[in-house]
PDB file of C-alpha atoms in Angstrom:
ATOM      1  CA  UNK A 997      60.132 -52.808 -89.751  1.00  0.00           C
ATOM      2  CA  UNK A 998      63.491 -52.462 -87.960  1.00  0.00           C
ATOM      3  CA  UNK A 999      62.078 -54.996 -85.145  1.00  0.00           C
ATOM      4  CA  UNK A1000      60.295 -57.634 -87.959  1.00  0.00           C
ATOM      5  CA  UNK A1001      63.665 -57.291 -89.782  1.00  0.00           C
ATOM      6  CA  UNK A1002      65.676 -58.353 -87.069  1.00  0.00           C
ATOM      7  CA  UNK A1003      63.096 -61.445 -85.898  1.00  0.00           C
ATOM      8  CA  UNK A1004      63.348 -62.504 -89.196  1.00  0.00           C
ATOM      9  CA  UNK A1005      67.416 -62.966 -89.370  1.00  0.00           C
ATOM     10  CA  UNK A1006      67.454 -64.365 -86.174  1.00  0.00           C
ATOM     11  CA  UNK A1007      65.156 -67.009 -87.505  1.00  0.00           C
ATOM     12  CA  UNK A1008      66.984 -67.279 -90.627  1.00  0.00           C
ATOM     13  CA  UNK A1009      70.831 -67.281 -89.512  1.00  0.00           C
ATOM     14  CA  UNK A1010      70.225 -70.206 -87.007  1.00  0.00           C
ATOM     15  CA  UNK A1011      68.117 -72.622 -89.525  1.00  0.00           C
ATOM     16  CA  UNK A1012      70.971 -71.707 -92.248  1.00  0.00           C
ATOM     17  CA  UNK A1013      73.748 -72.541 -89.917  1.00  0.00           C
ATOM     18  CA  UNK A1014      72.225 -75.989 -88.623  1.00  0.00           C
ATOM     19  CA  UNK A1015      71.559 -77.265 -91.866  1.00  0.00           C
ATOM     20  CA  UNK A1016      74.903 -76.403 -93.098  1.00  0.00           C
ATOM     21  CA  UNK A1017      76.689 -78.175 -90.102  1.00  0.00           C
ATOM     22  CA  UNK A1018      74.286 -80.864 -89.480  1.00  0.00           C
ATOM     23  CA  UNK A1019      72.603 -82.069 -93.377  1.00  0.00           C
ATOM     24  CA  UNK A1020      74.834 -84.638 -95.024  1.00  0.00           C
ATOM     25  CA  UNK A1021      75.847 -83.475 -98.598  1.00  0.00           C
ATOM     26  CA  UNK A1022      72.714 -84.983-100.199  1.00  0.00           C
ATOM     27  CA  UNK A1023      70.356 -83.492 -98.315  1.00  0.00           C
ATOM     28  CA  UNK A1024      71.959 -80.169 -98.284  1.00  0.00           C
ATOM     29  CA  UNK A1025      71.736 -80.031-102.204  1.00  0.00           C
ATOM     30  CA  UNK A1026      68.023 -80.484-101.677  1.00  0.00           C
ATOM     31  CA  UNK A1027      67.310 -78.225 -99.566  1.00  0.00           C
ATOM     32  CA  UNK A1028      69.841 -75.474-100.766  1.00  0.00           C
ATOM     33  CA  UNK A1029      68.067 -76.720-104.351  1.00  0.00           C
ATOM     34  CA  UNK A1030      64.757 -75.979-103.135  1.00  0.00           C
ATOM     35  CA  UNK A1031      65.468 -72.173-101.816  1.00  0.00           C
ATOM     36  CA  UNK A1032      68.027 -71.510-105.130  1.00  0.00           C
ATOM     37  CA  UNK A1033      64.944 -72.532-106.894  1.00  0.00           C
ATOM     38  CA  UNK A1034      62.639 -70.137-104.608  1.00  0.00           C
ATOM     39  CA  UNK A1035      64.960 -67.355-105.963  1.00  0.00           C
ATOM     40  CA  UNK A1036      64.991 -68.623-109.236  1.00  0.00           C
ATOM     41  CA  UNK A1037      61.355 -67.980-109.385  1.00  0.00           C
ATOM     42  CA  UNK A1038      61.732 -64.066-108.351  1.00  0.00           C
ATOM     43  CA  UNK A1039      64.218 -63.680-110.876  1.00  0.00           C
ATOM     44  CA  UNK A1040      62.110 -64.798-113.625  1.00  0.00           C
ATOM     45  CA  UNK A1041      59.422 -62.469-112.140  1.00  0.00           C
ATOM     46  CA  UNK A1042      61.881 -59.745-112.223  1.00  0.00           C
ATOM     47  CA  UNK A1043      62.619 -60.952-116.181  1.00  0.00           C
ATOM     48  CA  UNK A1044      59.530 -60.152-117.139  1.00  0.00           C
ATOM     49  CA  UNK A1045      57.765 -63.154-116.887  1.00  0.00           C
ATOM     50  CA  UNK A1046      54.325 -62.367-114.911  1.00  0.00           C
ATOM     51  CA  UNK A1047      52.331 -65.513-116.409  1.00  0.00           C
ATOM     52  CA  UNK A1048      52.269 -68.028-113.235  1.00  0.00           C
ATOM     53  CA  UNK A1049      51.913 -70.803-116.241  1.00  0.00           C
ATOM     54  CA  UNK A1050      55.154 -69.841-117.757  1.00  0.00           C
ATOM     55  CA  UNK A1051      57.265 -69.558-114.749  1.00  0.00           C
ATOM     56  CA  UNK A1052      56.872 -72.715-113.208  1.00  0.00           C
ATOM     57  CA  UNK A1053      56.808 -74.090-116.455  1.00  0.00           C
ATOM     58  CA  UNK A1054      60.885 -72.613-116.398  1.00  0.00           C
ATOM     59  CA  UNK A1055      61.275 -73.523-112.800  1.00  0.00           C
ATOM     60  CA  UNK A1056      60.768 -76.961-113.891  1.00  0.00           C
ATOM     61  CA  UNK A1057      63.295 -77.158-116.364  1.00  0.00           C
ATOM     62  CA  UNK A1058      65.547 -75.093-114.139  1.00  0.00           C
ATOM     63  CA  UNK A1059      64.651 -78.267-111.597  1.00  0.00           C
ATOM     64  CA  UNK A1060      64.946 -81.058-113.927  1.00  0.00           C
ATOM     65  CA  UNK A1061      68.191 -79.980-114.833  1.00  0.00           C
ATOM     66  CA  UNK A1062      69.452 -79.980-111.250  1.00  0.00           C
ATOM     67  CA  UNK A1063      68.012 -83.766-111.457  1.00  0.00           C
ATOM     68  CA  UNK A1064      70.067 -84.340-115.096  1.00  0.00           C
ATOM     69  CA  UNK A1065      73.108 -82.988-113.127  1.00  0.00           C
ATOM     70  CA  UNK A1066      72.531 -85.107-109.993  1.00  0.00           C
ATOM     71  CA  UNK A1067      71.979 -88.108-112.026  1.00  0.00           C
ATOM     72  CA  UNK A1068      75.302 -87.989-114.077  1.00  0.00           C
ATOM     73  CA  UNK A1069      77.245 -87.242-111.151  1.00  0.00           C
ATOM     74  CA  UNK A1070      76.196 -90.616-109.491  1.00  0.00           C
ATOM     75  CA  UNK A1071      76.263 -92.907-112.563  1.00  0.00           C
ATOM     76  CA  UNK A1072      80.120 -91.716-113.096  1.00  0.00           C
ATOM     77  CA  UNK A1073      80.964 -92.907-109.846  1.00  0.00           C
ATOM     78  CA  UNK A1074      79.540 -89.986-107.479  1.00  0.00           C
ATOM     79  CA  UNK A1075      82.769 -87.857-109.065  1.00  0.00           C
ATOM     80  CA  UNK A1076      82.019 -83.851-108.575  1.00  0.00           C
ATOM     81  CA  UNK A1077      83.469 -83.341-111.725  1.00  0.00           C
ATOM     82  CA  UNK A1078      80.528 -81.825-114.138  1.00  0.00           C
ATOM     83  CA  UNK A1079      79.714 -79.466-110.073  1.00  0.00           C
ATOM     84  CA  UNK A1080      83.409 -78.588-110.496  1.00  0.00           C
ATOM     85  CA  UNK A1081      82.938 -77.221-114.450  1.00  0.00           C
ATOM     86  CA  UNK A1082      79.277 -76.073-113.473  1.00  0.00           C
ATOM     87  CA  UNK A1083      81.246 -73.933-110.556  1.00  0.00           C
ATOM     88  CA  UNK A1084      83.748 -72.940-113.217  1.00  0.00           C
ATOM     89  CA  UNK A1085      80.877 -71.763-115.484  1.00  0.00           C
ATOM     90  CA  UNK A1086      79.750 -69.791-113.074  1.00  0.00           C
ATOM     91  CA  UNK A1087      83.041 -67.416-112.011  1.00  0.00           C
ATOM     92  CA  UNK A1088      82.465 -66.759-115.590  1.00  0.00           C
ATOM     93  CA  UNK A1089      79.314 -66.026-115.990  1.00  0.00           C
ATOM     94  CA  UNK A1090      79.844 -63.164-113.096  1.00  0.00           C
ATOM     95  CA  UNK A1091      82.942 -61.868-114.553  1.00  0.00           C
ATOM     96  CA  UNK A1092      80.548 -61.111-117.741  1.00  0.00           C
ATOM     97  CA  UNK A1093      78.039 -60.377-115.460  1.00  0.00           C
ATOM     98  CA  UNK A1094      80.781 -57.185-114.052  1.00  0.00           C
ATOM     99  CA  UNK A1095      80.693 -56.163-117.389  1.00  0.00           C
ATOM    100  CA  UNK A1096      76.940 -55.870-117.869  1.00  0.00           C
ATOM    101  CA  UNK A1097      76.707 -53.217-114.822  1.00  0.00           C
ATOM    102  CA  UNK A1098      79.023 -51.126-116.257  1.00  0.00           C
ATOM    103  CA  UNK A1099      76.118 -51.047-119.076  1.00  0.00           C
ATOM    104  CA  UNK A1100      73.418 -50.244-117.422  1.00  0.00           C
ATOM    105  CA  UNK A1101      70.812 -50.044-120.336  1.00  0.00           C
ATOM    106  CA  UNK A1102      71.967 -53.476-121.660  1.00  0.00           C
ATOM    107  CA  UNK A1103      68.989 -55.742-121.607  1.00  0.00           C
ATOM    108  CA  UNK A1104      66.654 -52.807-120.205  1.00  0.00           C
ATOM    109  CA  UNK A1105      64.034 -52.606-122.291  1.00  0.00           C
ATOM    110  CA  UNK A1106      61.102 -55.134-121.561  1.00  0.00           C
ATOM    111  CA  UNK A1107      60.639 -56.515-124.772  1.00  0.00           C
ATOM    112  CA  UNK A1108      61.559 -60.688-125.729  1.00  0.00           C
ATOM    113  CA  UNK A1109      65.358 -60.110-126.311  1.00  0.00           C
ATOM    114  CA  UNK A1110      65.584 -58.406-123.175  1.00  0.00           C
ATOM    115  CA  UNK A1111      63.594 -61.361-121.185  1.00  0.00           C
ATOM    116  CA  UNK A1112      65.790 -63.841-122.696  1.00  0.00           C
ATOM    117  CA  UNK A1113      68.995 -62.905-122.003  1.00  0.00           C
ATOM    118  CA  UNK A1114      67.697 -62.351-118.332  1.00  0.00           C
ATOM    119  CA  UNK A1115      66.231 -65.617-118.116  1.00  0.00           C
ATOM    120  CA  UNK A1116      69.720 -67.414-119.502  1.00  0.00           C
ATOM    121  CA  UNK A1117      71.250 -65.172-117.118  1.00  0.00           C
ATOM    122  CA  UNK A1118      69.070 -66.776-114.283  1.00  0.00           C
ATOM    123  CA  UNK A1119      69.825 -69.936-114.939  1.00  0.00           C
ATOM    124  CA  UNK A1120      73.767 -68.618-115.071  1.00  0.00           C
ATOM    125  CA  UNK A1121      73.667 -67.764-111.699  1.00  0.00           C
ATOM    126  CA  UNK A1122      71.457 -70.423-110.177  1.00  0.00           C
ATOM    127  CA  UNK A1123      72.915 -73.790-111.235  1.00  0.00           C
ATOM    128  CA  UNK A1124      76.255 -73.060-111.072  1.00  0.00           C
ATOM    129  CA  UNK A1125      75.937 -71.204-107.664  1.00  0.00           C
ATOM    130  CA  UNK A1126      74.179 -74.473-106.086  1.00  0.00           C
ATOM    131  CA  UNK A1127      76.190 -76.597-107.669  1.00  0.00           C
ATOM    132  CA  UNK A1128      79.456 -74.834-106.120  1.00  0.00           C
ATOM    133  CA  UNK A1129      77.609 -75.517-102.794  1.00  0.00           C
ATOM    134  CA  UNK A1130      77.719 -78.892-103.179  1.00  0.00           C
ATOM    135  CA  UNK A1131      81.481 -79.136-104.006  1.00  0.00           C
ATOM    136  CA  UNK A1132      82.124 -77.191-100.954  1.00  0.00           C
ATOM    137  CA  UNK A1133      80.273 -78.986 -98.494  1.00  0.00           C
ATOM    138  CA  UNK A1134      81.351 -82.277-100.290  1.00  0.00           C
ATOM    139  CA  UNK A1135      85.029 -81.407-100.105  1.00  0.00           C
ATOM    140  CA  UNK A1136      86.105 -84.356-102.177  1.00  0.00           C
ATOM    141  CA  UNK A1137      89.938 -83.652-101.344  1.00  0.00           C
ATOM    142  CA  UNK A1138      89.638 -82.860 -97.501  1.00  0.00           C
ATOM    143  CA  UNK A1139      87.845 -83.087 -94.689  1.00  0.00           C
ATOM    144  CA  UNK A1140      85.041 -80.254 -92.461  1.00  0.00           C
ATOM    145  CA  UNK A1141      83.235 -79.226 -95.962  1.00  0.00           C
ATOM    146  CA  UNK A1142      80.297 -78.264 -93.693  1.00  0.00           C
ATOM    147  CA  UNK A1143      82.613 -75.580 -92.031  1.00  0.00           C
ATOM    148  CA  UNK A1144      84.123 -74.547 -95.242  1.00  0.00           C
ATOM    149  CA  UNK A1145      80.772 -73.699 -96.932  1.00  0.00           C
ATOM    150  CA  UNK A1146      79.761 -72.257 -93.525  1.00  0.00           C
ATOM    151  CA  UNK A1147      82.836 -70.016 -93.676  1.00  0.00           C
ATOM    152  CA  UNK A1148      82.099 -69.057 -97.475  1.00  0.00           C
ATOM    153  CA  UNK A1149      78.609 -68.177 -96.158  1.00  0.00           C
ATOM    154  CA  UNK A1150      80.140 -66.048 -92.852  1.00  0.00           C
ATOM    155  CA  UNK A1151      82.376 -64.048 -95.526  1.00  0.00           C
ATOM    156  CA  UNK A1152      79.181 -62.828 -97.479  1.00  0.00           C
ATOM    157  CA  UNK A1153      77.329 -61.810 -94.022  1.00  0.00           C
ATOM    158  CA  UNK A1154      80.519 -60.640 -92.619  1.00  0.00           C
ATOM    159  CA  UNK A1155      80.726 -58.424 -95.951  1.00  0.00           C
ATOM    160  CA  UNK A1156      77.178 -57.103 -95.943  1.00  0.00           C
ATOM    161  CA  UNK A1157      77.406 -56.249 -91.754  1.00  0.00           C
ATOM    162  CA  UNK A1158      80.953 -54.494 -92.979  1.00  0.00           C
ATOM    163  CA  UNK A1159      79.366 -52.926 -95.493  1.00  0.00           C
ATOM    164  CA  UNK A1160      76.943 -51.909 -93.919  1.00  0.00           C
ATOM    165  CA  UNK A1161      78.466 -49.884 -90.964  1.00  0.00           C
ATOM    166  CA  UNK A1162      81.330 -48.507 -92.649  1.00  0.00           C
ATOM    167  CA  UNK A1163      78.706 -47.296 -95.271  1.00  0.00           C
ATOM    168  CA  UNK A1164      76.605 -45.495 -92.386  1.00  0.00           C
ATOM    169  CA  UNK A1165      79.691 -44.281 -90.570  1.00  0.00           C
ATOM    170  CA  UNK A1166      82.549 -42.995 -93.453  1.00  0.00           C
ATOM    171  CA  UNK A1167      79.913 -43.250 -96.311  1.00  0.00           C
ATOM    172  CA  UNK A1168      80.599 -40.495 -99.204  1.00  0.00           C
ATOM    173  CA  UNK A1169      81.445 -41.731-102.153  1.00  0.00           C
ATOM    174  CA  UNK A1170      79.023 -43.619-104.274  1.00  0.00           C
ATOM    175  CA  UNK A1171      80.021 -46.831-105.725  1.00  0.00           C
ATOM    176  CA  UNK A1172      77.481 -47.468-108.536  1.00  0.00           C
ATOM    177  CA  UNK A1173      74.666 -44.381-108.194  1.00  0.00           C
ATOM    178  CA  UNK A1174      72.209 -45.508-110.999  1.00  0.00           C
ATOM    179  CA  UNK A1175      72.199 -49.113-109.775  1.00  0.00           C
ATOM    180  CA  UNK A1176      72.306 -48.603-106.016  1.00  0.00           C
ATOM    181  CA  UNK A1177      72.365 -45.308-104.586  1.00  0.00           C
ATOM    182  CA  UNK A1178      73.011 -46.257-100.941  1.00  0.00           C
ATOM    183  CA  UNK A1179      75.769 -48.289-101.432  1.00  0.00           C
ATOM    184  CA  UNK A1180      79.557 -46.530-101.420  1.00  0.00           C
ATOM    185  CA  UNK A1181      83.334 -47.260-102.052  1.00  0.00           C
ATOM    186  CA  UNK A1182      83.777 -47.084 -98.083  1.00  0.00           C
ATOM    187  CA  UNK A1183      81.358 -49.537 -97.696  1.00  0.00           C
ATOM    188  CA  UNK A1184      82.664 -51.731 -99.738  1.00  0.00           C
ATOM    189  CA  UNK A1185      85.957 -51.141 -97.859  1.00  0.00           C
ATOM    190  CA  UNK A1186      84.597 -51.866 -94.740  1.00  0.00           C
ATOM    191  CA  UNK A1187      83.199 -54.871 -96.635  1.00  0.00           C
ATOM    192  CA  UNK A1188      86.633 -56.652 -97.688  1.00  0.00           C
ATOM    193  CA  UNK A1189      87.613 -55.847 -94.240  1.00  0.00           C
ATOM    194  CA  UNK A1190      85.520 -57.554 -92.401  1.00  0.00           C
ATOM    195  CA  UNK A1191      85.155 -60.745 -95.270  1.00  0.00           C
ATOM    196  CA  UNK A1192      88.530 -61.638 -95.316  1.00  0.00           C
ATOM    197  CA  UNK A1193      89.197 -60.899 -91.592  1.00  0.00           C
ATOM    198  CA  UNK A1194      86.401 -63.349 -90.890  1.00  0.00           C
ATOM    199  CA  UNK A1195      88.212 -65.661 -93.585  1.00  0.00           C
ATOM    200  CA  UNK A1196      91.416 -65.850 -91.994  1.00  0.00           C
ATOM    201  CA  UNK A1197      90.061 -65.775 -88.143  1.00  0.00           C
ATOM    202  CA  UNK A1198      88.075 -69.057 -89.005  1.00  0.00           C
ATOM    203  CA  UNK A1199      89.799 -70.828 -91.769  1.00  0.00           C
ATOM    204  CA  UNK A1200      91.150 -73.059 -88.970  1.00  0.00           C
ATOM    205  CA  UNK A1201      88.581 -74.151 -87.802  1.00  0.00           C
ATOM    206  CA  UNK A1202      87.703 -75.449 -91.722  1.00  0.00           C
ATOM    207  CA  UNK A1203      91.452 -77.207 -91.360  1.00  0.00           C
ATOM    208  CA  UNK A1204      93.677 -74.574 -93.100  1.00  0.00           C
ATOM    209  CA  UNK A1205      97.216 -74.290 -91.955  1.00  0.00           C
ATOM    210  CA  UNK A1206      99.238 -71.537 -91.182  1.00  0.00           C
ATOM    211  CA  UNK A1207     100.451 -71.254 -94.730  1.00  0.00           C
ATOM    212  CA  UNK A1208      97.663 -71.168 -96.703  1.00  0.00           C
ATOM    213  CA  UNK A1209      96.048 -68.889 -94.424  1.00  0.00           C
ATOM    214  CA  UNK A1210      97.099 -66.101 -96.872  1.00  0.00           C
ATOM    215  CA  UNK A1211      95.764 -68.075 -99.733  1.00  0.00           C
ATOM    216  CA  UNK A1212      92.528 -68.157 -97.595  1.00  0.00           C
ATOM    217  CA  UNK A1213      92.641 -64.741 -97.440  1.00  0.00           C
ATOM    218  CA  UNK A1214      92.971 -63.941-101.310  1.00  0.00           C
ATOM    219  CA  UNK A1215      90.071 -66.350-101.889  1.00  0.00           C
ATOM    220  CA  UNK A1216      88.150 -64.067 -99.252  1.00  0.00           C
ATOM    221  CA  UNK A1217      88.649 -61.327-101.060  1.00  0.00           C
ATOM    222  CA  UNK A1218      87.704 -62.362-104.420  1.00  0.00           C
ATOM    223  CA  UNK A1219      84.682 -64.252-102.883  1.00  0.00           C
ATOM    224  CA  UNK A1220      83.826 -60.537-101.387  1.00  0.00           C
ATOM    225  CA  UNK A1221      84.120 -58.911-104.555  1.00  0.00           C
ATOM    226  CA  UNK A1222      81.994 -61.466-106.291  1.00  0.00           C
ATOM    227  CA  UNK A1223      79.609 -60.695-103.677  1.00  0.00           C
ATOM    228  CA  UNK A1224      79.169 -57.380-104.340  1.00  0.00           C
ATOM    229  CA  UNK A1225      78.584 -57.936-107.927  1.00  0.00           C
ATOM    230  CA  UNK A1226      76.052 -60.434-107.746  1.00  0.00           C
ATOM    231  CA  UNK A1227      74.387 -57.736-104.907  1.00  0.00           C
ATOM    232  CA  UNK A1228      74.774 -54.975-107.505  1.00  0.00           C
ATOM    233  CA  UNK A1229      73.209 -57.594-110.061  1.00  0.00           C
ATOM    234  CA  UNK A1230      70.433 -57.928-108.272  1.00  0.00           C
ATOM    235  CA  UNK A1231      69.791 -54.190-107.912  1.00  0.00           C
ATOM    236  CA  UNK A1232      70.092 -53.779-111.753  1.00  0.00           C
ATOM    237  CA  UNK A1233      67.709 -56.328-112.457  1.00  0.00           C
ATOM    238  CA  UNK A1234      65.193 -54.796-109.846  1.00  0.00           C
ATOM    239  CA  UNK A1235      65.922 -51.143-111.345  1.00  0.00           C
ATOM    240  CA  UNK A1236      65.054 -52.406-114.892  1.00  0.00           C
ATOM    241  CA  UNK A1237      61.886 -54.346-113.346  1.00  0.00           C
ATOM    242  CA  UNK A1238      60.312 -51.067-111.491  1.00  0.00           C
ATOM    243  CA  UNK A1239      60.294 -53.008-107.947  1.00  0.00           C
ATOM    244  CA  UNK A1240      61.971 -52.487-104.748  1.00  0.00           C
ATOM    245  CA  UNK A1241      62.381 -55.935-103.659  1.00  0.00           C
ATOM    246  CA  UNK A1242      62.410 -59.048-105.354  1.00  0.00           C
ATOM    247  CA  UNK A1243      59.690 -60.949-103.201  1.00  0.00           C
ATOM    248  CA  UNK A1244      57.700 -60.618-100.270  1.00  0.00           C
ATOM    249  CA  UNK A1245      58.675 -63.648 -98.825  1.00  0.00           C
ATOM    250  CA  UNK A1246      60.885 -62.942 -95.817  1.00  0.00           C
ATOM    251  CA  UNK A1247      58.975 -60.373 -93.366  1.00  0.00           C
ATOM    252  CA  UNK A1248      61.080 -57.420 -93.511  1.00  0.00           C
ATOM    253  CA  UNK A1249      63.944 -59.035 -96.023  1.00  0.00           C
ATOM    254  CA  UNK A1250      61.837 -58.334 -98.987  1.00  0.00           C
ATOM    255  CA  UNK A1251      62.323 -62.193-101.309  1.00  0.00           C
ATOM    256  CA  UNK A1252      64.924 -64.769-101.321  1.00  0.00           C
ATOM    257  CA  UNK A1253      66.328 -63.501-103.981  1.00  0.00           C
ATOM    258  CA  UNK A1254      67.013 -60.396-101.750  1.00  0.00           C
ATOM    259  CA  UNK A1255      68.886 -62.331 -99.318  1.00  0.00           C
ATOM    260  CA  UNK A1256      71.119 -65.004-101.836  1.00  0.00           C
ATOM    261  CA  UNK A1257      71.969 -62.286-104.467  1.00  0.00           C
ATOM    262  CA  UNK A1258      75.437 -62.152-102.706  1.00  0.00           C
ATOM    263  CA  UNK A1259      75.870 -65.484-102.531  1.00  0.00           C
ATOM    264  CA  UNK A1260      75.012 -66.406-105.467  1.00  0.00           C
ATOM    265  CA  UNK A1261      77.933 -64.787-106.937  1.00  0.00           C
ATOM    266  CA  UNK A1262      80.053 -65.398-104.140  1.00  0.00           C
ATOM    267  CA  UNK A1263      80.084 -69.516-104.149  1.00  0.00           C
ATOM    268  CA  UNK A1264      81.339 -70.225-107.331  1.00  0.00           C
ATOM    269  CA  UNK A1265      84.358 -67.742-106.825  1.00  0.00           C
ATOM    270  CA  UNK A1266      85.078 -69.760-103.350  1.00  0.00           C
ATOM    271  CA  UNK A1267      84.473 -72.926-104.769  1.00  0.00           C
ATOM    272  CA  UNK A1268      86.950 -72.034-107.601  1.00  0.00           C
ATOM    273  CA  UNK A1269      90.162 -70.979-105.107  1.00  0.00           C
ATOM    274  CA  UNK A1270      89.356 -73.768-102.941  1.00  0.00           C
ATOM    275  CA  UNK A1271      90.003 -76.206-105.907  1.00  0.00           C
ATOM    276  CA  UNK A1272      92.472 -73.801-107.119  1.00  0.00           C
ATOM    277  CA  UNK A1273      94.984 -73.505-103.964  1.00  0.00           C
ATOM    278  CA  UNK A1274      93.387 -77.191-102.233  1.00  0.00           C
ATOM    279  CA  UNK A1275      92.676 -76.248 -99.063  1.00  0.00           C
TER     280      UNK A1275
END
């Protein structure tokens, strides 16, 4: 498994990086669309939604809107205004979304009520997350967008390697026990470590000066954070659902879902400082 796991992300982390560096913004929202979407439709499974009919029946309206959005972003003047609020919408969805963990029965039981407020909270995360990845690789004030979403992508993997070693090494404390057993407060330290010294190691090459460099480094630690949350989301949503992993998908990754859950949390929060502090 170790071995299949390890193929896989050095399949994955290559493809990810080239279309990052290489797609112009237009393509990149189509093709980011198309796996947000992929995830979209584990989440729905992991709603409650087993009927095949019914969930691409939601995907679809999940797509169409990404259309709508598309669409009124060109006719006023290709502006990234209504990505901006959609990224906006989003930090606040996951600040909520902080809030549900620390209620862990909220939404548990698998009954309508529960499988709509799951299925809003899909959407929550979804569009706004995708829609913060355009903004960033758009970079409608600046220049390199393609490095600055790569960076907001290397502080997410950068957090979860961090995590992950500082977890196995100085591991004792557990950080949320009935959502995610494994995962512990020194993990998560080695995790803001190793985001935000990625984040301020690379920020130049994205075009930040010396002086915002510590404004780089706030929004890396936020973005980390975030991360975390929309991991620990994830894990919630699987522990209500009965399954390990969201998908089968990705040979030894489990779904896509599995492997965005950070980042779906993470974007809008990066999106949001980069606006915030314009760098």
């Amino acid at each position: 498994m170790t071995r299949t796991r390890i193929l896989a992300a050095l399949l994955m982390a290559p493809t990810a990086i080239a279309a990052v560096l290489l797609l112009n913004t237009p393509w990149m929202a189509a093709v980011s669309a198309i796996v947000f979407l992929a995830a979209l439709w584990e989440w729905l499974r992991l709603a409650g939604i087993e009927d095949t009919l019914a969930r691409t029946a939601l995907l679809l309206l999940n797509l169409l809107l990404m259309v709508a959005i598309v669409w009124a972003s060109a006719t006023g003047g290709g502006s990234l205004v209504l990505l901006k609020m959609l990224a906006m919408i989003g930090v606040v969805w996951w600040l909520a979304a902080t809030l549900w963990l620390r209620r862990y029965t909220f939404a548990a039981a698998h009954d309508a009520r529960a499988r709509i407020v799951k299925l809003s909270a899909g959407t929550l995360a979804v569009i706004p997350a995708w829609a913060a990845l355009c903004v960033i690789h758009a970079n409608e004030d600046g220049a390199f967008g393609n490095r600055w979403l790569l960076l907001a992508l290397a502080i997410v993997w950068a957090t979860d390697t961090g995590a992950y070693f500082a977890g196995r090494r100085f591991g004792k404390r557990k950080l949320a026990p009935r959502i995610s057993p494994n995962k512990t407060v020194e993990g998560l330290i080695g995790g803001v470590i190793a985001g935000v010294v990625v984040a301020v190691a690379f920020a130049p090459l994205a075009g930040a000066t010396a002086g915002q460099l510590p404004l780089v480094a706030l929004v890396a630690l936020l973005t980390v954070l975030a991360s975390v949350v929309g991991d620990l989301f994830e894990s919630l949503l699987k522990r209500h659902a009965g399954a390990k992993d969201s998908g089968t998908l990705i040979p030894g990754h489990g779904g896509v879902l599995d492997r965005i859950d950070s980042v779906l949390a993470a974007l809008p929060v990066f999106a949001f400082g980069q606006i915030w502090f314009g760098f």
